[in-house]
XYZ file of C-alpha atoms in Angstrom:
448
model
C 17.267 8.036 16.738
C 16.759 8.922 13.088
C 16.862 6.226 10.413
C 19.832 7.944 8.805
C 21.828 7.568 12.034
C 22.358 3.857 11.406
C 22.463 4.029 7.631
C 19.437 1.885 6.885
C 18.569 2.219 3.167
C 14.935 3.085 3.755
C 15.218 6.837 3.279
C 16.864 8.770 0.472
C 18.169 12.347 0.588
C 16.295 13.294 -2.580
C 13.450 11.799 -4.612
C 14.085 14.093 -7.595
C 15.501 11.342 -9.819
C 12.712 8.896 -9.042
C 11.208 10.131 -12.274
C 11.147 9.583 -16.015
C 13.281 11.706 -18.320
C 10.303 13.044 -20.240
C 9.068 14.896 -17.177
C 12.186 17.074 -17.387
C 12.120 17.466 -21.155
C 8.462 18.539 -20.960
C 9.497 21.054 -18.324
C 12.239 22.452 -20.563
C 9.851 22.811 -23.509
C 7.197 24.438 -21.324
C 9.718 26.923 -19.944
C 10.781 27.853 -23.462
C 7.194 28.002 -24.694
C 5.950 30.227 -21.887
C 3.407 27.690 -20.587
C 5.293 26.371 -17.562
C 3.558 28.708 -15.119
C 0.009 28.007 -16.237
C -2.062 26.899 -13.261
C -2.841 23.203 -13.652
C -4.745 20.374 -11.999
C -3.566 16.774 -12.252
C -5.553 13.812 -10.929
C -4.535 10.262 -10.084
C -7.123 7.597 -10.889
C -7.486 4.155 -12.402
C -9.789 3.359 -15.279
C -10.510 -0.112 -13.953
C -9.801 -2.326 -10.979
C -7.672 -5.457 -11.436
C -9.748 -8.206 -12.996
C -12.207 -9.671 -10.520
C -11.481 -7.235 -7.671
C -14.423 -5.578 -5.925
C -12.659 -2.509 -4.484
C -9.261 -0.864 -4.243
C -7.409 0.399 -1.174
C -5.563 3.722 -1.031
C -2.120 3.172 0.467
C 1.188 4.982 0.296
C -0.220 8.464 0.901
C 2.124 9.094 3.800
C 5.065 8.067 1.648
C 3.871 10.389 -1.120
C 3.959 13.301 1.317
C 7.548 12.433 2.243
C 8.485 12.117 -1.434
C 7.065 15.527 -2.327
C 8.922 17.125 0.570
C 12.178 15.458 -0.481
C 11.837 16.314 -4.167
C 14.948 18.516 -4.327
C 17.594 18.949 -7.002
C 20.875 19.133 -5.078
C 24.280 19.718 -6.631
C 24.943 16.037 -7.262
C 21.643 15.558 -9.054
C 22.103 18.712 -11.117
C 25.618 17.620 -12.069
C 24.270 14.294 -13.312
C 21.646 16.050 -15.438
C 24.288 18.414 -16.813
C 26.730 15.611 -17.674
C 24.070 13.692 -19.578
C 22.803 16.877 -21.282
C 19.288 15.875 -20.308
C 18.109 19.486 -20.025
C 19.633 22.874 -20.774
C 21.200 25.339 -18.352
C 18.073 27.461 -18.080
C 16.112 24.426 -16.938
C 18.879 23.375 -14.532
C 18.767 26.808 -12.957
C 15.007 26.498 -12.527
C 15.354 23.009 -11.023
C 17.968 24.199 -8.506
C 15.305 26.238 -6.768
C 12.495 23.703 -7.086
C 10.133 23.459 -4.149
C 6.579 22.292 -4.619
C 4.394 25.218 -3.538
C 0.972 24.025 -4.594
C -1.873 22.076 -3.018
C -2.557 18.351 -2.876
C -5.917 16.821 -2.055
C -6.639 13.121 -1.882
C -8.594 10.229 -0.513
C -7.265 9.693 3.014
C -4.968 6.711 3.329
C -6.820 3.493 4.077
C -9.954 4.604 2.221
C -11.348 2.401 -0.544
C -11.670 3.541 -4.148
C -13.296 2.550 -7.453
C -12.753 3.132 -11.196
C -12.487 6.854 -11.886
C -12.060 7.866 -8.234
C -9.776 10.955 -8.072
C -7.502 9.341 -5.527
C -5.083 12.272 -5.553
C -5.393 15.809 -6.952
C -2.266 17.920 -7.437
C -2.675 21.655 -8.073
C -0.059 24.276 -8.901
C 1.867 25.454 -11.922
C 2.293 22.966 -14.750
C 6.040 22.977 -14.157
C 5.939 22.056 -10.488
C 3.140 19.497 -10.842
C 4.346 17.587 -13.896
C 7.638 16.671 -12.227
C 5.860 14.690 -9.503
C 4.025 12.282 -11.807
C 6.366 9.304 -11.783
C 7.261 9.215 -8.100
C 3.618 9.618 -7.055
C 2.468 6.816 -9.352
C 5.371 4.593 -8.331
C 4.357 4.816 -4.679
C 0.580 4.652 -5.049
C 0.553 1.848 -7.624
C 2.805 -0.373 -5.524
C 1.444 0.324 -2.068
C -2.213 0.262 -3.064
C -1.735 -3.097 -4.793
C -0.198 -4.591 -1.656
C -2.851 -3.064 0.600
C -5.657 -4.440 -1.580
C -4.194 -7.940 -1.354
C -3.733 -7.501 2.391
C -7.326 -6.369 2.791
C -8.636 -9.441 0.977
C -6.462 -11.665 3.140
C -7.628 -9.909 6.308
C -11.252 -10.440 5.286
C -10.561 -14.115 4.634
C -8.803 -14.450 7.992
C -11.946 -13.213 9.770
C -10.184 -11.696 12.757
C -7.269 -14.103 13.042
C -3.973 -12.161 13.000
C -1.807 -12.010 9.893
C 1.995 -11.806 9.847
C 3.746 -10.091 6.925
C 6.871 -12.088 6.061
C 7.646 -11.336 2.423
C 10.924 -9.420 2.701
C 12.931 -12.225 1.086
C 10.557 -12.326 -1.878
C 11.018 -8.775 -3.151
C 13.494 -5.891 -3.403
C 14.837 -4.866 -0.004
C 13.352 -1.360 -0.191
C 10.082 -2.579 -1.688
C 9.852 -4.953 1.275
C 9.727 -2.029 3.704
C 7.012 -0.282 1.701
C 5.106 -3.552 1.314
C 5.148 -4.135 5.051
C 3.743 -0.652 5.632
C 0.998 -1.163 3.042
C 0.133 -4.579 4.459
C -0.286 -3.029 7.902
C -2.690 -0.457 6.456
C -4.595 -3.305 4.776
C -5.073 -5.223 8.023
C -1.928 -7.208 8.841
C -0.943 -7.193 12.501
C 2.836 -7.661 12.456
C 5.875 -7.945 10.198
C 9.081 -9.963 10.229
C 10.975 -7.078 8.595
C 12.991 -5.135 11.146
C 13.584 -2.185 8.814
C 9.815 -1.751 8.525
C 9.476 -1.970 12.282
C 12.189 0.638 12.762
C 10.982 2.995 10.043
C 7.230 2.828 10.689
C 6.773 1.416 14.181
C 5.026 -1.745 12.947
C 5.135 -4.563 15.554
C 7.768 -7.171 14.623
C 7.804 -10.919 15.273
C 9.991 -13.927 14.504
C 11.612 -16.922 16.187
C 13.391 -19.566 14.110
C 13.619 -21.322 10.751
C 14.361 -24.903 9.744
C 18.069 -24.094 9.657
C 18.084 -23.732 13.441
C 16.663 -27.229 13.883
C 19.050 -28.688 11.326
C 21.980 -27.073 13.118
C 21.461 -29.340 16.120
C 22.119 -33.056 16.454
C 18.580 -33.625 17.694
C 15.329 -31.713 17.240
C 14.939 -31.802 21.035
C 18.240 -29.957 21.421
C 17.053 -27.204 19.071
C 13.773 -26.809 20.941
C 15.550 -26.782 24.285
C 17.963 -24.080 23.142
C 15.153 -21.906 21.778
C 13.006 -22.249 24.899
C 15.940 -21.495 27.179
C 16.736 -18.395 25.104
C 13.274 -17.055 24.279
C 11.061 -18.534 27.001
C 8.208 -20.992 27.043
C 5.962 -18.562 25.186
C 8.033 -18.921 22.008
C 6.838 -20.457 18.733
C 8.487 -23.772 17.775
C 8.682 -24.889 14.148
C 7.421 -28.473 14.065
C 7.583 -29.669 10.456
C 11.318 -30.180 9.883
C 11.032 -33.956 10.287
C 7.968 -35.711 11.707
C 5.222 -33.311 12.848
C 3.619 -35.553 15.451
C 6.953 -36.385 17.058
C 7.976 -32.710 16.999
C 4.761 -31.604 18.719
C 5.267 -34.232 21.397
C 8.853 -33.115 21.928
C 7.886 -29.430 21.935
C 5.397 -29.906 24.751
C 7.833 -32.075 26.708
C 10.463 -29.339 26.455
C 8.315 -26.234 26.977
C 5.415 -27.723 28.918
C 1.778 -26.750 28.436
C 2.878 -23.089 28.547
C 4.316 -23.404 25.031
C 3.230 -20.282 23.143
C 2.706 -21.677 19.648
C 3.791 -24.171 17.044
C 4.329 -23.273 13.390
C 3.469 -25.507 10.446
C 5.150 -24.624 7.159
C 4.368 -27.514 4.815
C 1.971 -30.292 3.959
C -1.814 -30.354 3.838
C -2.311 -27.477 6.257
C -6.003 -28.192 6.830
C -5.403 -31.811 7.779
C -2.191 -31.214 9.712
C -3.690 -28.330 11.711
C -6.566 -30.536 12.902
C -4.189 -33.314 13.894
C -1.838 -30.937 15.703
C -4.696 -29.285 17.584
C -5.972 -32.653 18.756
C -2.488 -33.710 19.808
C -1.794 -30.453 21.674
C -5.072 -30.745 23.559
C -4.375 -34.371 24.484
C -0.954 -33.317 25.796
C -2.540 -30.631 27.956
C -1.273 -27.700 25.850
C -4.763 -26.377 25.276
C -3.644 -22.756 25.119
C -0.813 -23.337 22.633
C -1.550 -21.552 19.350
C -1.103 -22.864 15.834
C 0.525 -20.648 13.219
C 0.539 -21.708 9.564
C 2.726 -20.447 6.718
C 3.681 -21.854 3.267
C 2.727 -19.854 0.147
C -0.591 -18.638 1.483
C -2.913 -16.278 -0.375
C -6.464 -15.134 0.351
C -7.942 -18.298 -1.159
C -5.756 -20.596 0.924
C -6.568 -18.561 4.028
C -10.291 -18.828 3.291
C -9.956 -22.599 2.831
C -8.589 -22.796 6.386
C -11.528 -20.944 7.940
C -12.789 -24.106 9.629
C -9.330 -25.237 10.702
C -8.009 -24.710 14.254
C -5.534 -22.082 13.051
C -4.749 -19.053 15.204
C -2.554 -16.953 12.884
C -1.267 -16.886 9.323
C 2.136 -15.884 7.951
C 2.080 -14.610 4.362
C 4.996 -13.743 2.104
C 5.219 -14.086 -1.666
C 1.568 -13.618 -2.569
C 1.271 -10.544 -0.374
C 4.306 -8.616 -1.620
C 3.352 -9.344 -5.236
C -0.210 -8.114 -4.794
C -1.624 -11.635 -4.988
C -1.395 -11.685 -8.750
C -1.920 -7.956 -9.275
C 1.328 -6.102 -8.456
C 0.059 -2.755 -9.748
C -3.232 -0.846 -9.778
C -2.751 0.747 -13.225
C -3.188 4.223 -11.762
C -2.478 7.164 -14.063
C -1.673 10.854 -13.487
C -3.555 13.051 -15.943
C -3.912 16.765 -16.540
C -7.640 17.497 -16.159
C -7.677 21.312 -16.069
C -5.325 24.193 -16.831
C -5.427 27.962 -17.144
C -5.605 29.442 -20.641
C -2.599 31.656 -19.923
C 0.126 32.230 -17.319
C -1.905 35.081 -15.804
C -2.747 34.059 -12.184
C -6.289 35.289 -12.794
C -6.750 33.366 -16.042
C -9.808 31.084 -16.110
C -9.374 27.324 -15.830
C -10.235 25.141 -18.801
C -11.144 21.439 -18.481
C -8.944 19.182 -20.631
C -9.092 15.456 -21.332
C -7.519 12.774 -23.474
C -9.953 11.536 -26.135
C -7.943 8.882 -27.965
C -9.342 5.520 -28.998
C -8.537 2.225 -27.304
C -10.094 2.901 -23.926
C -7.469 5.375 -22.690
C -9.820 8.342 -22.469
C -10.107 10.520 -19.381
C -12.688 12.866 -17.904
C -11.787 16.547 -17.774
C -12.372 19.019 -14.964
C -11.314 19.439 -11.343
C -13.474 16.866 -9.610
C -14.990 16.278 -6.219
C -15.892 12.805 -5.008
C -18.540 11.638 -2.575
C -19.885 8.277 -1.483
C -23.646 8.053 -1.415
C -25.040 5.931 1.412
C -28.333 4.099 1.689
C -30.697 4.490 4.615
C -28.707 1.929 6.620
C -25.437 3.801 6.162
C -24.066 1.317 3.623
C -22.323 2.728 0.555
C -24.300 2.439 -2.677
C -22.395 4.577 -5.218
C -19.214 6.563 -5.831
C -20.327 9.924 -7.207
C -17.945 12.259 -9.065
C -18.633 15.764 -10.302
C -17.347 19.267 -10.936
C -18.686 22.522 -9.606
C -20.841 22.736 -6.465
C -21.365 19.572 -4.436
C -25.068 18.666 -4.074
C -26.361 19.326 -0.565
C -27.287 15.684 -0.032
C -23.656 14.638 -0.638
C -21.917 17.435 1.246
C -21.386 15.238 4.300
C -19.995 12.302 2.309
C -17.128 14.008 0.490
C -13.978 11.928 0.232
C -11.085 14.227 -0.633
C -9.142 15.910 2.160
C -6.348 18.463 1.954
C -2.920 16.840 2.271
C -0.586 19.683 1.276
C -1.404 23.400 1.414
C 0.855 25.968 -0.251
C 3.641 23.386 -0.315
C 3.361 22.465 3.364
C 2.241 19.000 4.495
C -0.869 19.355 6.679
C -2.123 15.788 7.019
C 0.520 13.522 8.526
C -0.885 10.876 10.820
C 0.260 7.807 12.771
C 0.066 4.577 10.772
C -2.626 3.149 13.039
C -5.012 5.865 11.810
C -5.200 4.708 8.156
C -5.250 1.102 9.361
C -8.340 1.785 11.480
C -9.804 3.918 8.685
C -9.573 1.034 6.274
C -11.362 -1.327 8.628
C -14.215 1.185 8.906
C -14.307 1.901 5.154
C -14.440 -1.784 4.249
C -17.163 -2.398 6.830
C -19.301 0.324 5.222
C -19.298 -1.441 1.840
C -21.968 -3.936 0.781
C -21.305 -7.410 2.150
C -20.437 -8.734 -1.303
C -17.254 -6.608 -1.231
C -15.520 -9.297 0.830
C -16.428 -12.181 -1.470
C -13.357 -13.742 -3.045
C -15.200 -14.868 -6.150
C -14.521 -12.742 -9.201
C -16.934 -9.923 -9.846
C -17.437 -6.304 -10.796
C -16.646 -3.350 -8.503
C -19.016 -3.470 -5.568
C -20.003 0.178 -6.107
C -20.893 1.825 -9.419
C -19.169 5.069 -10.349
C -21.688 7.778 -11.206
C -20.869 11.068 -12.914
C -22.742 14.252 -12.074
C -22.554 17.832 -13.307
C -22.588 16.839 -16.971
C -19.584 14.540 -16.752
C -19.467 11.268 -18.646
C -17.457 8.236 -17.553
C -14.489 6.810 -19.428
């Protein structure tokens, strides 16, 4: 069954209006000026990581591929542009036949990145590339922010599973994207059924406090849930008195009770008390799940607690304080004429205030030390040095307008685990610090 068959609002027929108006007005001016067909290279990068972060995580690449494929100006979209007089008829005619026909290279999804890393490279005519700026940045900035927060939380959890449960804390469509990004970053499951349907992410969920409050007695609520979902269910034990609820839960479900969930209070203290009580009642295999406004710091503070899984909502879907990655989409090279054989010229913004960029179509490689641990992110133009040829980071994602790099979501998830493991150990420290790898520029480039 396709998502569209049941009308879930997680796909759209066209991504063409997920853009800013100036993309279209630039297109119109370029068409009139005769520069629209100049071959161009745009790169996505960030000048800095969010304050205190040691690395970034590339996420949303798969969604970018879908967005590029669906970037089509149908009759309804063209009518809207015509009614608003946003562009002229010549430009509307050009847009009616728009299909991206260029190439896209990028860091594979799940890979880590650093300041200056050319996370995505879009190549084609100026006209076809410039239109994609906003939708690409919208996806990568959001998803990479969520994945970075998820990665930090997964490191803090040290192997204990994480449940994404932030759908009620963000926009309904953002929730689906956030769940996907969290899975790439290391979360195991989601509570969001749309994300499970759209991306195949495992889904979980049992009951909330409302279910307990519905019943005359807490015991009645537990009994109803166990009879419906089985003894392996998770019972929420902090609606009234935790100790009494744990006792009742084991009496109702027996020692086969799957788990109890704690959603309030001093989680460190309560988890220890609940574990001791469960063991004394013979429920030694019953797990403890904790929720309640967790972030990576709260998860790390529970490292010594008898906690088996964490549920995270608000802090995850808001990037744990950093809801964007400040990625930009900049023209770094263009032909000096519309002639297909015209030479490419590096271009770069040189304004004051720190918003400079580095011109030229770049390659990226990660230099490793003798133990196979990353020691630098190296960027350059021209030939790749022989010693870095085997550590190149960019892969082809789209060739001549055709997507060539789709992959199951478990692939970038596993890739991220491997990429994070190959960083210096200090990458997983939660204390504030500089990027764990320096960015080095070769081939005469200078950093921004």
